[in-house]
PDB file of C-alpha atoms in Angstrom:
ATOM      1  CA  UNK A   1      96.470  37.185 -47.321  1.00 53.00           C
ATOM      2  CA  UNK A   2     100.210  37.286 -48.140  1.00 58.00           C
ATOM      3  CA  UNK A   3     100.795  34.234 -45.974  1.00 52.00           C
ATOM      4  CA  UNK A   4      98.009  32.368 -47.757  1.00 55.00           C
ATOM      5  CA  UNK A   5      99.443  33.313 -51.164  1.00 53.00           C
ATOM      6  CA  UNK A   6     102.948  32.235 -50.112  1.00 52.00           C
ATOM      7  CA  UNK A   7     101.670  28.891 -48.842  1.00 49.00           C
ATOM      8  CA  UNK A   8      99.564  28.346 -51.956  1.00 53.00           C
ATOM      9  CA  UNK A   9     102.599  29.136 -54.120  1.00 52.00           C
ATOM     10  CA  UNK A  10     104.543  26.473 -52.230  1.00 51.00           C
ATOM     11  CA  UNK A  11     101.730  23.990 -52.713  1.00 54.00           C
ATOM     12  CA  UNK A  12     100.952  23.953 -49.002  1.00 51.00           C
ATOM     13  CA  UNK A  13      97.718  24.502 -47.214  1.00 49.00           C
ATOM     14  CA  UNK A  14      97.281  26.381 -44.013  1.00 44.00           C
ATOM     15  CA  UNK A  15      95.362  25.389 -40.938  1.00 44.00           C
ATOM     16  CA  UNK A  16      92.557  27.584 -39.836  1.00 42.00           C
ATOM     17  CA  UNK A  17      91.901  28.171 -36.212  1.00 44.00           C
ATOM     18  CA  UNK A  18      89.304  25.702 -34.959  1.00 46.00           C
ATOM     19  CA  UNK A  19      87.183  28.542 -33.645  1.00 47.00           C
ATOM     20  CA  UNK A  20      86.749  30.182 -37.050  1.00 54.00           C
ATOM     21  CA  UNK A  21      83.670  29.586 -39.159  1.00 54.00           C
ATOM     22  CA  UNK A  22      85.880  28.504 -42.057  1.00 55.00           C
ATOM     23  CA  UNK A  23      87.334  25.649 -40.018  1.00 57.00           C
ATOM     24  CA  UNK A  24      84.113  23.688 -40.295  1.00 71.00           C
ATOM     25  CA  UNK A  25      84.090  23.896 -44.116  1.00 85.00           C
ATOM     26  CA  UNK A  26      85.259  20.954 -46.158  1.00 93.00           C
ATOM     27  CA  UNK A  27      88.530  21.157 -48.072  1.00 94.00           C
ATOM     28  CA  UNK A  28      86.518  21.348 -51.291  1.00 95.00           C
ATOM     29  CA  UNK A  29      84.519  24.295 -49.963  1.00 96.00           C
ATOM     30  CA  UNK A  30      87.760  26.036 -49.000  1.00 96.00           C
ATOM     31  CA  UNK A  31      89.211  25.552 -52.505  1.00 96.00           C
ATOM     32  CA  UNK A  32      85.961  26.757 -54.075  1.00 97.00           C
ATOM     33  CA  UNK A  33      86.045  29.887 -51.900  1.00 96.00           C
ATOM     34  CA  UNK A  34      89.612  30.541 -53.067  1.00 97.00           C
ATOM     35  CA  UNK A  35      88.582  29.913 -56.681  1.00 97.00           C
ATOM     36  CA  UNK A  36      86.009  32.685 -56.340  1.00 96.00           C
ATOM     37  CA  UNK A  37      88.667  35.133 -55.142  1.00 95.00           C
ATOM     38  CA  UNK A  38      89.002  38.486 -56.867  1.00 96.00           C
ATOM     39  CA  UNK A  39      92.767  37.956 -56.838  1.00 96.00           C
ATOM     40  CA  UNK A  40      93.673  36.231 -60.143  1.00 95.00           C
ATOM     41  CA  UNK A  41      96.743  34.528 -58.655  1.00 96.00           C
ATOM     42  CA  UNK A  42      94.730  32.988 -55.825  1.00 97.00           C
ATOM     43  CA  UNK A  43      92.063  31.925 -58.319  1.00 97.00           C
ATOM     44  CA  UNK A  44      94.676  30.270 -60.549  1.00 97.00           C
ATOM     45  CA  UNK A  45      96.246  28.368 -57.641  1.00 97.00           C
ATOM     46  CA  UNK A  46      92.842  27.198 -56.469  1.00 97.00           C
ATOM     47  CA  UNK A  47      92.007  26.042 -59.999  1.00 97.00           C
ATOM     48  CA  UNK A  48      95.260  24.057 -60.082  1.00 97.00           C
ATOM     49  CA  UNK A  49      94.110  22.162 -57.005  1.00 97.00           C
ATOM     50  CA  UNK A  50      90.487  21.810 -58.107  1.00 98.00           C
ATOM     51  CA  UNK A  51      91.233  20.224 -61.490  1.00 97.00           C
ATOM     52  CA  UNK A  52      92.928  17.358 -59.642  1.00 97.00           C
ATOM     53  CA  UNK A  53      89.943  16.662 -57.389  1.00 96.00           C
ATOM     54  CA  UNK A  54      87.269  14.188 -58.551  1.00 95.00           C
ATOM     55  CA  UNK A  55      84.602  16.031 -56.540  1.00 96.00           C
ATOM     56  CA  UNK A  56      85.062  19.415 -58.213  1.00 97.00           C
ATOM     57  CA  UNK A  57      81.742  20.618 -59.638  1.00 97.00           C
ATOM     58  CA  UNK A  58      81.463  20.427 -63.419  1.00 97.00           C
ATOM     59  CA  UNK A  59      80.649  24.145 -63.655  1.00 97.00           C
ATOM     60  CA  UNK A  60      84.028  24.961 -62.071  1.00 97.00           C
ATOM     61  CA  UNK A  61      85.904  22.698 -64.477  1.00 97.00           C
ATOM     62  CA  UNK A  62      84.081  24.240 -67.432  1.00 97.00           C
ATOM     63  CA  UNK A  63      84.777  27.752 -66.170  1.00 97.00           C
ATOM     64  CA  UNK A  64      88.441  26.809 -65.724  1.00 97.00           C
ATOM     65  CA  UNK A  65      88.512  25.460 -69.274  1.00 97.00           C
ATOM     66  CA  UNK A  66      86.940  28.648 -70.630  1.00 97.00           C
ATOM     67  CA  UNK A  67      88.942  31.170 -68.617  1.00 96.00           C
ATOM     68  CA  UNK A  68      92.200  29.600 -67.418  1.00 96.00           C
ATOM     69  CA  UNK A  69      93.172  26.964 -69.969  1.00 94.00           C
ATOM     70  CA  UNK A  70      95.699  29.347 -71.513  1.00 95.00           C
ATOM     71  CA  UNK A  71      97.290  30.058 -68.137  1.00 94.00           C
ATOM     72  CA  UNK A  72      98.893  26.630 -67.858  1.00 93.00           C
ATOM     73  CA  UNK A  73      95.817  24.568 -66.973  1.00 95.00           C
ATOM     74  CA  UNK A  74      94.743  23.406 -70.427  1.00 95.00           C
ATOM     75  CA  UNK A  75      96.081  19.848 -70.283  1.00 96.00           C
ATOM     76  CA  UNK A  76      95.023  19.341 -66.662  1.00 97.00           C
ATOM     77  CA  UNK A  77      91.463  20.528 -67.168  1.00 97.00           C
ATOM     78  CA  UNK A  78      91.174  18.472 -70.376  1.00 97.00           C
ATOM     79  CA  UNK A  79      92.313  15.387 -68.465  1.00 97.00           C
ATOM     80  CA  UNK A  80      89.841  16.121 -65.675  1.00 97.00           C
ATOM     81  CA  UNK A  81      86.968  16.460 -68.154  1.00 97.00           C
ATOM     82  CA  UNK A  82      87.951  13.238 -69.914  1.00 96.00           C
ATOM     83  CA  UNK A  83      87.529  11.367 -66.629  1.00 95.00           C
ATOM     84  CA  UNK A  84      84.026  12.729 -65.968  1.00 94.00           C
ATOM     85  CA  UNK A  85      80.645  11.218 -66.795  1.00 91.00           C
ATOM     86  CA  UNK A  86      78.376  14.106 -65.750  1.00 92.00           C
ATOM     87  CA  UNK A  87      75.004  14.099 -67.564  1.00 89.00           C
ATOM     88  CA  UNK A  88      75.442  17.719 -68.765  1.00 94.00           C
ATOM     89  CA  UNK A  89      79.061  17.338 -69.859  1.00 96.00           C
ATOM     90  CA  UNK A  90      78.411  16.317 -73.454  1.00 95.00           C
ATOM     91  CA  UNK A  91      75.816  19.033 -74.037  1.00 95.00           C
ATOM     92  CA  UNK A  92      78.333  21.565 -72.731  1.00 96.00           C
ATOM     93  CA  UNK A  93      81.047  20.197 -75.012  1.00 97.00           C
ATOM     94  CA  UNK A  94      78.819  20.282 -78.102  1.00 96.00           C
ATOM     95  CA  UNK A  95      78.372  24.002 -77.448  1.00 96.00           C
ATOM     96  CA  UNK A  96      82.146  24.475 -77.299  1.00 97.00           C
ATOM     97  CA  UNK A  97      82.565  23.035 -80.789  1.00 98.00           C
ATOM     98  CA  UNK A  98      81.484  26.496 -81.972  1.00 97.00           C
ATOM     99  CA  UNK A  99      84.004  28.382 -79.833  1.00 97.00           C
ATOM    100  CA  UNK A 100      86.418  30.892 -81.347  1.00 97.00           C
ATOM    101  CA  UNK A 101      89.136  29.277 -79.229  1.00 97.00           C
ATOM    102  CA  UNK A 102      90.727  26.327 -81.029  1.00 97.00           C
ATOM    103  CA  UNK A 103      91.829  24.717 -77.735  1.00 98.00           C
ATOM    104  CA  UNK A 104      88.206  24.627 -76.543  1.00 98.00           C
ATOM    105  CA  UNK A 105      87.148  23.027 -79.835  1.00 98.00           C
ATOM    106  CA  UNK A 106      89.959  20.465 -79.574  1.00 98.00           C
ATOM    107  CA  UNK A 107      89.033  19.603 -75.986  1.00 98.00           C
ATOM    108  CA  UNK A 108      85.363  19.333 -76.950  1.00 98.00           C
ATOM    109  CA  UNK A 109      86.242  16.826 -79.687  1.00 98.00           C
ATOM    110  CA  UNK A 110      88.293  14.735 -77.276  1.00 97.00           C
ATOM    111  CA  UNK A 111      85.586  14.669 -74.608  1.00 97.00           C
ATOM    112  CA  UNK A 112      82.816  13.943 -77.116  1.00 97.00           C
ATOM    113  CA  UNK A 113      84.837  11.035 -78.478  1.00 96.00           C
ATOM    114  CA  UNK A 114      84.601   9.468 -75.018  1.00 94.00           C
ATOM    115  CA  UNK A 115      80.834   9.859 -74.880  1.00 92.00           C
ATOM    116  CA  UNK A 116      80.094   6.467 -76.437  1.00 90.00           C
ATOM    117  CA  UNK A 117      77.195   8.132 -78.273  1.00 91.00           C
ATOM    118  CA  UNK A 118      77.487   7.561 -82.041  1.00 91.00           C
ATOM    119  CA  UNK A 119      74.867  10.233 -82.758  1.00 91.00           C
ATOM    120  CA  UNK A 120      77.497  12.827 -81.837  1.00 95.00           C
ATOM    121  CA  UNK A 121      79.425  11.844 -84.970  1.00 95.00           C
ATOM    122  CA  UNK A 122      77.302  14.233 -87.013  1.00 95.00           C
ATOM    123  CA  UNK A 123      78.571  17.094 -84.804  1.00 96.00           C
ATOM    124  CA  UNK A 124      82.190  15.963 -85.110  1.00 97.00           C
ATOM    125  CA  UNK A 125      82.340  15.492 -88.894  1.00 96.00           C
ATOM    126  CA  UNK A 126      82.429  19.257 -89.641  1.00 96.00           C
ATOM    127  CA  UNK A 127      85.351  19.586 -87.233  1.00 97.00           C
ATOM    128  CA  UNK A 128      87.459  17.621 -89.734  1.00 95.00           C
ATOM    129  CA  UNK A 129      87.570  20.843 -91.783  1.00 94.00           C
ATOM    130  CA  UNK A 130      88.548  23.087 -88.871  1.00 96.00           C
ATOM    131  CA  UNK A 131      91.357  25.560 -89.654  1.00 95.00           C
ATOM    132  CA  UNK A 132      93.481  24.219 -86.756  1.00 96.00           C
ATOM    133  CA  UNK A 133      95.292  20.921 -87.196  1.00 95.00           C
ATOM    134  CA  UNK A 134      94.876  19.904 -83.528  1.00 96.00           C
ATOM    135  CA  UNK A 135      91.095  20.188 -83.832  1.00 97.00           C
ATOM    136  CA  UNK A 136      91.035  18.125 -87.036  1.00 95.00           C
ATOM    137  CA  UNK A 137      93.221  15.481 -85.425  1.00 95.00           C
ATOM    138  CA  UNK A 138      91.085  15.350 -82.250  1.00 97.00           C
ATOM    139  CA  UNK A 139      87.927  15.073 -84.361  1.00 96.00           C
ATOM    140  CA  UNK A 140      89.416  12.152 -86.312  1.00 94.00           C
ATOM    141  CA  UNK A 141      90.368  10.296 -83.142  1.00 95.00           C
ATOM    142  CA  UNK A 142      86.952  11.022 -81.613  1.00 96.00           C
ATOM    143  CA  UNK A 143      85.245   9.577 -84.681  1.00 95.00           C
ATOM    144  CA  UNK A 144      87.487   6.515 -84.422  1.00 93.00           C
ATOM    145  CA  UNK A 145      86.434   6.054 -80.798  1.00 94.00           C
ATOM    146  CA  UNK A 146      82.737   6.407 -81.633  1.00 94.00           C
ATOM    147  CA  UNK A 147      82.930   4.098 -84.688  1.00 91.00           C
ATOM    148  CA  UNK A 148      79.558   5.209 -86.045  1.00 93.00           C
ATOM    149  CA  UNK A 149      78.905   3.261 -89.271  1.00 93.00           C
ATOM    150  CA  UNK A 150      76.690   6.079 -90.558  1.00 93.00           C
ATOM    151  CA  UNK A 151      79.738   8.343 -90.723  1.00 92.00           C
ATOM    152  CA  UNK A 152      81.829   5.999 -92.906  1.00 92.00           C
ATOM    153  CA  UNK A 153      81.080   7.604 -96.311  1.00 93.00           C
ATOM    154  CA  UNK A 154      81.792  11.086 -94.996  1.00 93.00           C
ATOM    155  CA  UNK A 155      85.041  10.023 -93.315  1.00 91.00           C
ATOM    156  CA  UNK A 156      86.156   8.355 -96.566  1.00 92.00           C
ATOM    157  CA  UNK A 157      85.366  11.551 -98.475  1.00 92.00           C
ATOM    158  CA  UNK A 158      87.262  13.664 -95.939  1.00 90.00           C
ATOM    159  CA  UNK A 159      90.267  11.326 -96.048  1.00 91.00           C
ATOM    160  CA  UNK A 160      90.535  11.876 -99.806  1.00 91.00           C
ATOM    161  CA  UNK A 161      90.062  15.636 -99.384  1.00 90.00           C
ATOM    162  CA  UNK A 162      92.705  15.773 -96.631  1.00 87.00           C
ATOM    163  CA  UNK A 163      95.271  13.412 -98.204  1.00 87.00           C
ATOM    164  CA  UNK A 164      97.847  16.249 -98.264  1.00 89.00           C
ATOM    165  CA  UNK A 165      96.960  17.477 -94.770  1.00 90.00           C
ATOM    166  CA  UNK A 166      99.178  17.169 -91.721  1.00 91.00           C
ATOM    167  CA  UNK A 167     100.194  13.521 -91.262  1.00 93.00           C
ATOM    168  CA  UNK A 168      98.558  13.423 -87.808  1.00 91.00           C
ATOM    169  CA  UNK A 169      95.189  14.335 -89.330  1.00 91.00           C
ATOM    170  CA  UNK A 170      95.566  11.700 -92.042  1.00 90.00           C
ATOM    171  CA  UNK A 171      96.505   9.078 -89.438  1.00 91.00           C
ATOM    172  CA  UNK A 172      93.490  10.044 -87.292  1.00 90.00           C
ATOM    173  CA  UNK A 173      91.140   9.714 -90.278  1.00 90.00           C
ATOM    174  CA  UNK A 174      92.688   6.382 -91.191  1.00 91.00           C
ATOM    175  CA  UNK A 175      92.229   5.234 -87.571  1.00 90.00           C
ATOM    176  CA  UNK A 176      88.558   6.198 -87.798  1.00 89.00           C
ATOM    177  CA  UNK A 177      88.144   4.103 -90.943  1.00 89.00           C
ATOM    178  CA  UNK A 178      90.052   1.201 -89.389  1.00 89.00           C
ATOM    179  CA  UNK A 179      87.765   1.331 -86.338  1.00 86.00           C
ATOM    180  CA  UNK A 180      84.732   1.334 -88.610  1.00 85.00           C
ATOM    181  CA  UNK A 181      86.101  -1.587 -90.628  1.00 82.00           C
ATOM    182  CA  UNK A 182      86.683  -3.493 -87.367  1.00 76.00           C
ATOM    183  CA  UNK A 183      83.098  -2.796 -86.278  1.00 63.00           C
ATOM    184  CA  UNK A 184      81.793  -4.057 -89.639  1.00 56.00           C
ATOM    185  CA  UNK A 185      83.950  -7.189 -89.461  1.00 57.00           C
ATOM    186  CA  UNK A 186      82.779  -8.034 -85.929  1.00 54.00           C
ATOM    187  CA  UNK A 187      79.083  -7.787 -86.819  1.00 46.00           C
TER     188      UNK A 187
END
């Protein structure tokens, strides 16, 4: 096991003997087996590899988000989720809007903004009042991406209420209104 840990730490993989049962497993299956290790260091290294793979199961990415995002994988797992189109992804992200962890709420806003589903705007509007600035900013940008005309009055109200907020939140809210104005002009 020490050799495996040393090689994982160096970013290398090791070759299994062709006669072993593990040799016939796919590389993904090998990484998933390592991810399920009881050793937290092995699990973390496996997660680092899995978040970069397009074939990693959604449940593993979500588990990594929930359990390892604060161990240096937050940005990578967020990026991986933003590139996915799994049918259950958006339902999972809506649930994370209620998380106690502000990074999970921020990531949920970002992913939901990519959904293309304007009906999610109603779930994102309350996030504009989140206590963490990064969540408010992500919610504003998500609303800009969705450009749901039904949310225009509420975004205008929130922009007035947040006029003295962090400049990044104000800019995100203004971007949402600009996107909505562009949608109205193009119709």
